[in-house]
Coordinates of C-alpha atoms and ligand atoms in Angstrom, one line a residue:
X9 CA -0.3 -0.4 -0.1
X10 CA 0.6 3.3 -0.7
X11 CA -0.2 6.3 1.5
X12 CA -3.7 6.1 2.7
X13 CA -5.8 9.3 3.2
X14 CA -9.9 8.8 5.2
X15 CA -12.1 11.1 3.1
X16 CA -16.0 11.1 4.9
X17 CA -18.0 12.4 3.4
X18 CA -16.8 12.0 -0.8
X19 CA -19.6 12.2 -1.8
X20 CA -19.8 15.1 -3.3
X21 CA -18.0 18.6 -2.7
X22 CA -14.9 19.3 -0.8
X23 CA -14.9 15.2 -0.1
X24 CA -14.9 14.2 -3.3
X25 CA -12.5 17.0 -4.5
X26 CA -9.9 15.6 -2.2
X27 CA -9.9 11.9 -3.0
X28 CA -9.0 13.2 -7.0
X29 CA -6.6 15.1 -5.7
X30 CA -4.3 12.7 -2.8
X31 CA -5.9 10.0 -5.9
X32 CA -3.4 12.0 -8.7
X33 CA -0.8 12.0 -6.6
X34 CA -0.9 8.2 -6.6
X35 CA -2.7 7.8 -2.7
X36 CA -4.7 4.8 -1.1
X37 CA -7.9 5.7 -0.1
X38 CA -10.6 5.4 1.9
X39 CA -13.6 6.7 0.5
X40 CA -17.0 7.2 3.0
X41 CA -20.1 9.1 3.0
X42 CA -23.7 7.4 3.5
X43 CA -24.6 7.5 -0.8
X44 CA -23.5 4.0 -1.3
X45 CA -23.7 3.9 -5.4
X46 CA -21.8 7.5 -5.4
X47 CA -19.1 5.5 -3.8
X48 CA -18.7 2.5 -5.2
X49 CA -18.8 5.1 -8.5
X50 CA -15.6 6.9 -7.2
X51 CA -13.8 3.5 -6.5
X52 CA -14.1 2.3 -9.9
X53 CA -13.1 6.4 -11.3
X54 CA -10.3 6.5 -9.2
X55 CA -9.3 2.7 -9.9
X56 CA -9.1 2.9 -13.3
X57 CA -8.2 6.5 -13.6
X58 CA -5.6 7.0 -11.4
X59 CA -4.3 3.2 -11.4
X60 CA -4.3 3.5 -6.6
X61 CA -6.1 1.8 -4.2
X62 CA -10.1 2.4 -3.3
X63 CA -11.6 1.2 -0.3
X64 CA -15.8 2.2 0.1
X65 CA -16.3 2.6 3.4
X66 CA -19.9 3.5 3.7
X67 CA -22.3 4.3 6.6
X68 CA -24.0 7.4 9.3
X69 CA -21.8 9.6 10.9
X70 CA -23.8 10.4 13.0
X71 CA -24.2 6.5 14.1
X72 CA -21.8 5.8 16.6
X73 CA -22.2 1.1 16.9
X74 CA -22.0 2.1 12.0
X75 CA -18.4 4.5 12.9
X76 CA -17.0 1.7 15.2
X77 CA -18.0 -1.2 13.5
X78 CA -16.6 -0.4 10.1
X79 CA -13.6 1.3 11.5
X80 CA -11.7 -1.4 13.9
X81 CA -13.2 -4.1 11.1
X82 CA -10.9 -2.2 9.2
X83 CA -8.6 -4.7 7.6
X84 CA -4.9 -5.2 8.1
X85 CA -3.3 -3.2 5.1
X86 CA -5.8 -0.4 5.6
X87 CA -4.9 -0.2 9.2
X88 CA -2.2 2.9 8.6
X89 CA -4.4 5.9 8.1
X90 CA -2.0 8.6 7.1
X91 CA -4.4 11.7 7.3
X92 CA -7.6 11.5 7.9
X93 CA -9.9 14.1 6.4
X94 CA -12.9 15.0 9.0
X95 CA -15.6 16.0 6.0
X96 CA -18.9 14.9 5.9
X97 CA -20.5 18.3 7.6
X98 CA -24.2 19.3 6.6
X99 CA -26.7 22.4 7.2
X100 CA -30.1 22.7 7.2
X101 CA -31.4 25.6 6.4
X102 CA -31.3 29.2 6.9
X103 CA -33.6 31.5 9.6
X104 CA -34.0 33.2 13.1
X105 CA -33.4 31.0 16.1
X106 CA -37.0 31.2 17.2
X107 CA -38.3 29.3 14.0
X108 CA -35.1 27.0 14.0
X109 CA -36.9 23.1 13.3
X110 CA -35.1 20.2 16.5
X111 CA -34.9 17.8 13.8
X112 CA -32.5 20.4 12.0
X113 CA -30.0 21.3 15.0
X114 CA -29.9 17.8 15.7
X115 CA -28.8 16.2 12.0
X116 CA -26.1 19.1 12.7
X117 CA -24.8 18.6 16.1
X118 CA -24.5 15.2 15.4
X119 CA -23.1 15.1 12.3
X120 CA -20.1 18.3 12.4
X121 CA -19.8 17.6 15.8
X122 CA -20.8 13.9 17.4
X123 CA -20.2 12.7 13.4
X124 CA -16.0 14.3 13.8
X125 CA -15.7 12.5 17.0
X126 CA -16.7 9.4 16.5
X127 CA -14.7 9.2 13.5
X128 CA -11.7 10.7 15.5
X129 CA -11.8 8.2 18.0
X130 CA -12.1 5.5 16.3
X131 CA -9.5 6.4 14.5
X132 CA -6.6 7.6 17.1
X133 CA -5.3 3.7 17.9
X134 CA -3.9 3.5 14.3
X135 CA -2.5 6.9 14.1
X136 CA -1.0 6.9 18.0
X137 CA 1.4 3.4 17.6
X138 CA 2.8 5.2 15.3
X139 CA 3.2 8.8 16.0
X140 CA 2.4 9.9 12.8
X141 CA -0.6 11.9 11.1
X142 CA -2.6 14.5 10.3
X143 CA -6.3 15.9 11.2
X144 CA -8.1 17.3 8.8
X145 CA -10.9 18.9 10.6
X146 CA -13.5 20.8 8.3
X147 CA -15.1 24.0 10.2
X148 CA -16.2 26.7 8.2
X149 CA -15.9 30.6 8.2
X150 CA -19.7 29.9 9.8
X151 CA -17.2 28.4 12.6
X152 CA -15.5 32.3 13.2
X153 CA -18.0 34.9 13.0
X154 CA -21.8 34.2 13.7
X155 CA -24.3 34.8 10.8
X156 CA -27.5 36.4 11.6
X157 CA -30.1 33.0 11.0
X158 CA -27.2 30.5 11.0
X159 CA -27.1 30.1 14.6
X160 CA -26.7 26.2 15.5
X161 CA -24.2 26.1 11.6
X162 CA -22.3 28.9 13.4
X163 CA -22.6 26.7 16.4
X164 CA -21.3 23.4 14.8
X165 CA -18.2 24.5 13.2
X166 CA -17.2 26.7 16.4
X167 CA -17.2 23.2 17.7
X168 CA -15.6 22.5 14.8
X169 CA -13.0 24.9 16.0
X170 CA -13.0 24.4 20.0
X171 CA -12.5 21.1 18.9
X172 CA -9.1 21.2 16.8
X173 CA -7.7 23.7 19.3
X174 CA -8.8 20.8 21.9
X175 CA -6.7 18.5 19.6
X176 CA -3.8 20.3 18.1
X177 CA -3.1 20.3 22.2
X178 CA -3.6 16.9 23.2
X179 CA -2.2 14.9 20.7
X180 CA 0.8 17.2 20.7
X181 CA 1.9 14.7 22.8
X182 CA 2.2 11.5 20.2
X183 CA 3.3 13.6 17.5
X184 CA 0.6 14.4 15.0
X185 CA -0.9 17.1 13.5
X186 CA -4.0 18.7 13.9
X187 CA -5.5 21.4 10.3
X188 CA -8.9 22.8 10.4
X189 CA -10.0 24.5 7.3
X190 CA -12.5 27.4 7.1
X191 CA -13.0 27.5 4.2
X192 CA -16.0 30.9 2.7
X193 CA -19.0 30.0 0.7
X194 CA -18.2 27.3 -1.9
X195 CA -20.8 26.3 -5.2
X196 CA -20.7 22.2 -3.6
X197 CA -24.4 20.7 -3.3
X198 CA -24.2 22.5 0.1
X199 CA -26.3 25.5 -0.1
X200 CA -29.0 23.1 -2.0
X201 CA -28.5 20.3 0.9
X202 CA -28.9 23.2 3.3
X203 CA -32.5 24.8 1.4
X204 CA -33.4 21.0 1.1
X205 CA -33.5 20.8 -2.7
X206 CA -34.7 24.7 -3.2
X207 CA -32.8 25.9 -6.0
X208 CA -33.4 29.2 -6.2
X209 CA -32.5 30.4 -2.7
X210 CA -29.5 27.7 -3.7
X211 CA -27.7 29.2 -5.9
X212 CA -29.3 33.4 -4.6
X213 CA -26.1 32.3 -2.3
X214 CA -23.4 32.6 -5.1
X215 CA -25.6 35.9 -6.5
X216 CA -22.5 38.4 -7.9
X217 CA -19.6 36.6 -6.8
X218 CA -17.4 33.7 -7.9
X219 CA -17.3 31.0 -5.5
X220 CA -15.0 29.1 -3.6
X221 CA -14.9 25.3 -5.6
X222 CA -15.1 21.8 -4.1
X223 CA -11.3 21.9 -6.4
X224 CA -9.8 25.0 -4.4
X225 CA -10.0 23.7 -0.8
X226 CA -9.3 19.9 -2.2
X227 CA -5.6 22.0 -3.4
X228 CA -5.2 23.8 0.2
X229 CA -5.8 19.8 2.5
X230 CA -3.7 18.9 -0.3
X231 CA -0.8 22.5 0.6
X232 CA -1.8 21.0 4.1
X233 CA -0.8 17.7 4.5
X234 CA 2.6 18.0 2.1
X235 CA 4.5 20.2 4.1
X236 CA 7.3 19.0 5.3
X237 CA 7.1 16.3 8.1
X238 CA 7.7 19.6 11.3
X239 CA 5.9 21.8 9.8
X240 CA 1.8 22.8 10.9
X241 CA -0.4 24.6 10.0
X242 CA -3.2 24.7 13.3
X243 CA -5.4 27.0 11.0
X244 CA -6.2 27.8 7.9
X245 CA -8.7 31.1 6.3
X246 CA -9.4 30.8 2.5
X247 CA -12.8 32.9 1.0
X248 CA -13.4 34.0 -3.2
X249 CA -12.3 36.8 -3.6
X250 CA -15.2 38.9 -3.8
X251 CA -15.7 37.6 1.0
X252 CA -13.9 38.9 3.6
X253 CA -15.3 36.4 6.5
X254 CA -18.2 35.0 7.1
X255 CA -20.6 39.2 7.0
X256 CA -19.1 41.0 4.7
X257 CA -19.5 39.9 0.2
X258 CA -19.3 42.4 -1.9
X259 CA -21.5 41.3 -4.8
X260 CA -20.9 44.2 -7.1
X261 CA -17.0 44.5 -6.8
Ligands
LIG14 P1 -21.6 18.5 -0.6 O1 -23.7 18.0 0.5 O2 -21.2 18.4 -1.6 O3 -20.9 17.3 0.4 C1 -21.6 16.6 1.8 C2 -20.4 15.4 2.2 O4 -21.6 14.8 2.9 C3 -21.3 14.5 1.4 O5 -20.3 13.2 0.6 C4 -22.3 13.9 2.4 O6 -22.8 12.5 2.2 C5 -21.2 13.8 3.4 N1 -21.9 13.6 4.3 C6 -23.0 15.0 4.7 N2 -23.8 14.6 6.4 C7 -22.9 13.2 6.0 C8 -23.2 11.8 7.7 N3 -24.0 11.8 8.1 N4 -22.5 10.6 7.1 C9 -21.3 10.5 6.2 N5 -21.6 11.1 5.5 C10 -22.7 12.8 5.4 O7 -21.4 20.4 0.8 P2 -19.7 20.2 0.9 O8 -18.6 19.4 0.2 O9 -19.9 21.2 0.3 O10 -19.8 20.3 2.0 C11 -18.8 19.9 3.0 C12 -17.6 20.3 3.8 O11 -18.0 21.2 3.9 C13 -19.5 20.4 5.1 O12 -18.5 20.1 6.1 C14 -18.9 21.4 5.2 O13 -19.6 22.2 6.8 C15 -18.2 22.1 5.3 N6 -18.3 23.1 3.9 C16 -19.2 23.7 3.3 C17 -18.7 25.7 2.7 C18 -19.5 25.2 1.4 O14 -19.9 26.7 1.0 N7 -19.8 24.9 0.3 C19 -17.8 26.2 2.8 C20 -17.3 25.6 4.0 C21 -17.1 24.5 5.2 P3 -23.9 11.6 1.9 O15 -25.1 12.2 1.9 O16 -23.8 10.6 0.1 O17 -23.3 10.6 2.9
LIG15 C1 -20.2 26.7 4.4 C2 -20.1 28.4 4.5 O1 -20.2 30.5 4.8 O2 -22.5 29.5 3.9 O3 -20.1 27.1 5.7 O4 -21.8 29.6 6.6 S1 -21.7 29.7 5.1

């Protein structure tokens, strides 16, 4: 086996673009998501195109039992994970706090926070004995600043920010790198999911701007994970030219 990257949420957007980037560079991949057909398609596409090995590992990161069963059950050759990209996540709804939907809140917290915790906890026993490994946590500009109607999604990404820092501190003694990425608006399936299939609302998010692409984010993940062994990017914020941070976007410039 070559180097191994484990990417959650690889069926779309950032995760899929990261899979392509690492495969292009000859890495073997463990790819996760809930949509099995997409994982299988990705596996055969990357294996054929780049002659790498791809293990499709479908599970819902919210499901504690499934996370631990799948990761603890990894065949020996797949256990030597060099990089974990904790990318699976979503926003559901964009509305006032007092009008929020409890099920949406639970799903965001269970996926973006608890899912990330479960996967990381399950993968760490494969990294710690080797005193080597790199965890990438996908936060957001929403994890740096709260914006109107962002409430619980922002809170979930602030939690990723806090956990990233906590992991960086607590994993120092194991020589494991930890990096949080904070992208701004990027056109993937994210807004379509957030607005529950409402294509007009989803498109509006990118009105007048040239948003980041999934490939832009994958490029940054690749950069962070291929620096010399003694260098660790702790946090990296990236936005498109039209966006300064989680709040300021100029759609006329
Ligand atoms: P996409 O909707 O395109 O991709 C999200 C991915 O997460 C899919 O592969 C989806 O797979 C997976 N996923 C969602 N829920 C689960 C689950 N419960 N278990 C396993 N996998 C899951 O969005 P992006 O690529 O844009 O988003 C990726 C990450 O980046 C998210 O954490 C998001 O919050 C964050 N982000 C996005 C930004 C943006 O503007 N696009 C900006 C900043 C951060 P499946 O449905 O098959 O399970
Ligand atoms: C996604 C970016 O600005 O919609 O995390 O919160 S934003």
